[in-house]
XYZ file of C-alpha atoms in Angstrom:
185
model
C -57.267 -56.227 74.868
C -53.836 -55.030 73.146
C -51.242 -57.641 72.770
C -47.379 -56.571 74.446
C -44.739 -57.588 72.709
C -43.263 -59.464 75.896
C -39.875 -58.801 75.289
C -39.882 -55.039 75.088
C -41.894 -54.816 78.279
C -39.994 -56.907 80.440
C -37.342 -54.890 79.769
C -40.079 -52.080 80.774
C -40.523 -53.811 83.762
C -37.424 -54.040 85.102
C -36.746 -50.672 84.507
C -39.549 -49.832 86.412
C -39.276 -51.748 88.867
C -35.823 -50.336 90.055
C -37.281 -46.637 90.285
C -37.944 -45.266 93.098
C -41.515 -45.295 94.681
C -43.505 -42.200 93.529
C -41.835 -42.161 89.954
C -42.985 -41.828 86.805
C -40.919 -42.276 83.121
C -42.470 -42.122 79.586
C -41.471 -44.845 77.062
C -42.290 -46.996 73.640
C -43.377 -50.362 73.179
C -44.882 -52.868 70.803
C -47.831 -53.282 70.651
C -49.524 -56.277 68.528
C -46.918 -57.613 65.723
C -45.861 -54.160 63.671
C -47.539 -51.105 65.990
C -45.498 -48.870 68.414
C -47.368 -46.964 71.325
C -45.601 -44.596 73.998
C -47.291 -44.900 77.182
C -46.564 -43.816 80.851
C -45.319 -45.970 83.090
C -45.539 -45.245 86.827
C -43.995 -47.014 89.734
C -45.423 -46.523 93.026
C -46.449 -48.490 96.373
C -48.754 -51.513 96.031
C -50.863 -50.418 98.940
C -51.536 -47.068 97.178
C -52.491 -48.581 93.530
C -54.186 -51.086 95.752
C -56.643 -47.610 97.175
C -57.462 -46.633 93.679
C -60.590 -47.253 91.961
C -61.062 -49.704 89.032
C -61.417 -47.463 86.493
C -59.999 -43.982 88.366
C -59.883 -40.726 85.977
C -56.240 -39.975 84.767
C -55.743 -36.185 84.683
C -53.104 -34.481 82.366
C -51.093 -31.594 82.016
C -48.357 -30.996 79.513
C -46.345 -27.486 79.594
C -43.933 -26.054 77.526
C -41.092 -24.035 78.768
C -38.615 -21.727 76.570
C -35.508 -20.630 78.360
C -32.554 -18.853 76.573
C -33.552 -20.933 73.450
C -34.135 -24.367 75.103
C -37.700 -26.053 75.195
C -38.796 -27.913 78.018
C -41.699 -30.231 77.834
C -42.976 -31.535 81.160
C -46.135 -33.957 81.436
C -47.656 -34.209 85.142
C -50.088 -36.534 85.464
C -52.514 -37.409 88.467
C -54.211 -40.439 89.094
C -57.565 -40.440 90.939
C -57.049 -41.654 94.433
C -52.948 -41.255 93.923
C -52.657 -38.102 95.661
C -49.608 -36.553 94.259
C -49.029 -36.133 90.971
C -46.032 -37.641 88.812
C -44.215 -35.815 86.358
C -42.156 -36.743 83.005
C -39.727 -34.124 81.096
C -39.498 -34.151 77.008
C -36.521 -33.034 75.466
C -37.425 -32.447 71.965
C -34.671 -32.383 70.655
C -32.990 -35.954 72.136
C -32.390 -38.546 69.785
C -35.429 -40.625 69.434
C -37.949 -38.936 71.182
C -39.405 -37.549 67.857
C -40.729 -41.485 67.538
C -42.661 -40.875 71.434
C -43.807 -37.254 70.057
C -45.113 -38.991 66.701
C -47.464 -41.679 68.915
C -48.401 -39.025 71.354
C -49.723 -36.587 68.612
C -51.194 -39.832 66.156
C -52.763 -41.744 69.166
C -56.412 -41.666 70.042
C -55.420 -43.067 73.355
C -53.007 -43.370 76.015
C -52.199 -46.049 78.870
C -50.532 -45.688 81.956
C -49.529 -48.554 83.591
C -48.542 -48.895 87.574
C -46.224 -50.324 88.795
C -45.396 -52.207 92.557
C -41.747 -53.151 92.868
C -42.753 -56.599 92.204
C -44.711 -56.361 88.752
C -47.197 -54.548 86.801
C -50.067 -54.276 88.550
C -52.785 -52.175 86.435
C -53.364 -50.610 83.410
C -55.418 -47.677 82.826
C -55.965 -46.452 78.928
C -57.263 -43.136 78.717
C -58.305 -40.659 76.029
C -55.133 -38.777 74.410
C -55.581 -35.034 75.524
C -51.816 -34.480 75.032
C -52.410 -34.633 71.186
C -52.891 -30.392 70.218
C -50.269 -29.378 72.905
C -47.658 -31.658 71.731
C -48.697 -30.980 68.014
C -47.596 -26.919 68.691
C -45.095 -27.733 71.203
C -43.079 -29.632 67.977
C -43.947 -27.060 65.888
C -42.097 -24.364 68.007
C -39.590 -26.855 68.572
C -38.133 -27.086 65.271
C -38.343 -23.119 65.444
C -35.702 -23.019 67.519
C -31.466 -22.958 67.344
C -30.210 -26.734 68.201
C -29.496 -26.787 72.341
C -27.543 -29.331 73.984
C -27.979 -31.926 76.710
C -26.841 -30.190 79.040
C -28.149 -27.087 78.456
C -31.080 -29.089 78.542
C -30.579 -30.408 82.096
C -29.186 -26.878 83.252
C -32.689 -25.663 82.573
C -34.531 -28.015 84.091
C -32.694 -27.585 87.442
C -33.808 -24.070 86.742
C -37.549 -24.537 86.639
C -37.293 -27.225 89.405
C -35.677 -24.663 91.839
C -38.161 -22.105 91.061
C -41.313 -24.832 91.899
C -39.810 -26.686 93.744
C -41.710 -30.072 93.382
C -44.210 -31.693 90.867
C -47.247 -30.274 93.294
C -46.280 -27.040 92.982
C -46.361 -26.936 89.291
C -49.503 -28.909 88.834
C -51.180 -26.210 91.374
C -49.628 -23.113 89.352
C -50.883 -24.854 85.865
C -54.704 -25.659 88.216
C -55.445 -21.594 88.152
C -57.874 -19.927 86.445
C -55.994 -17.686 83.415
C -52.555 -19.506 84.139
C -50.504 -18.355 81.541
C -48.153 -21.865 80.870
C -49.812 -23.587 77.464
C -50.852 -26.614 78.936
C -53.553 -29.141 78.073
C -55.851 -30.648 81.211
C -58.519 -33.360 80.464
């Protein structure tokens, strides 16, 4: 069993529990005494969490968008029995995000923590299928000029308007021969 740093996880717990049901985020936390790990945190209704299998499959898709010199990376995750996918958006130039990227590139596994409005209900550990795309996306982002957070937000809004919701983006990426760069485990 993984020993999690109680102080760091308490902050993540409070933040995740305060989210709207159906949302996800990524966060970095300490495991053991020294090692840091990046995982995914999903806030969902307890009844939906209770309805999934004991060891559900978790599917990831990572896609990189390049718009007007801005690199946006979306990581979509879908948990067996939960229905709709969840999304997280990564700004590879935002301060501190390189630590998260480094974790994703080096970790052999990913952990998805499922929260109700009360507590962490379940944690699911799966093979890391994001390693290869993150290595590629990071190398591409290093070759780009610096963009601002405002530019990132503006481009994110453009993408959101095009796909309307996470399920539509998931469906586009699931089509055979999709031209986007993505990972699917």
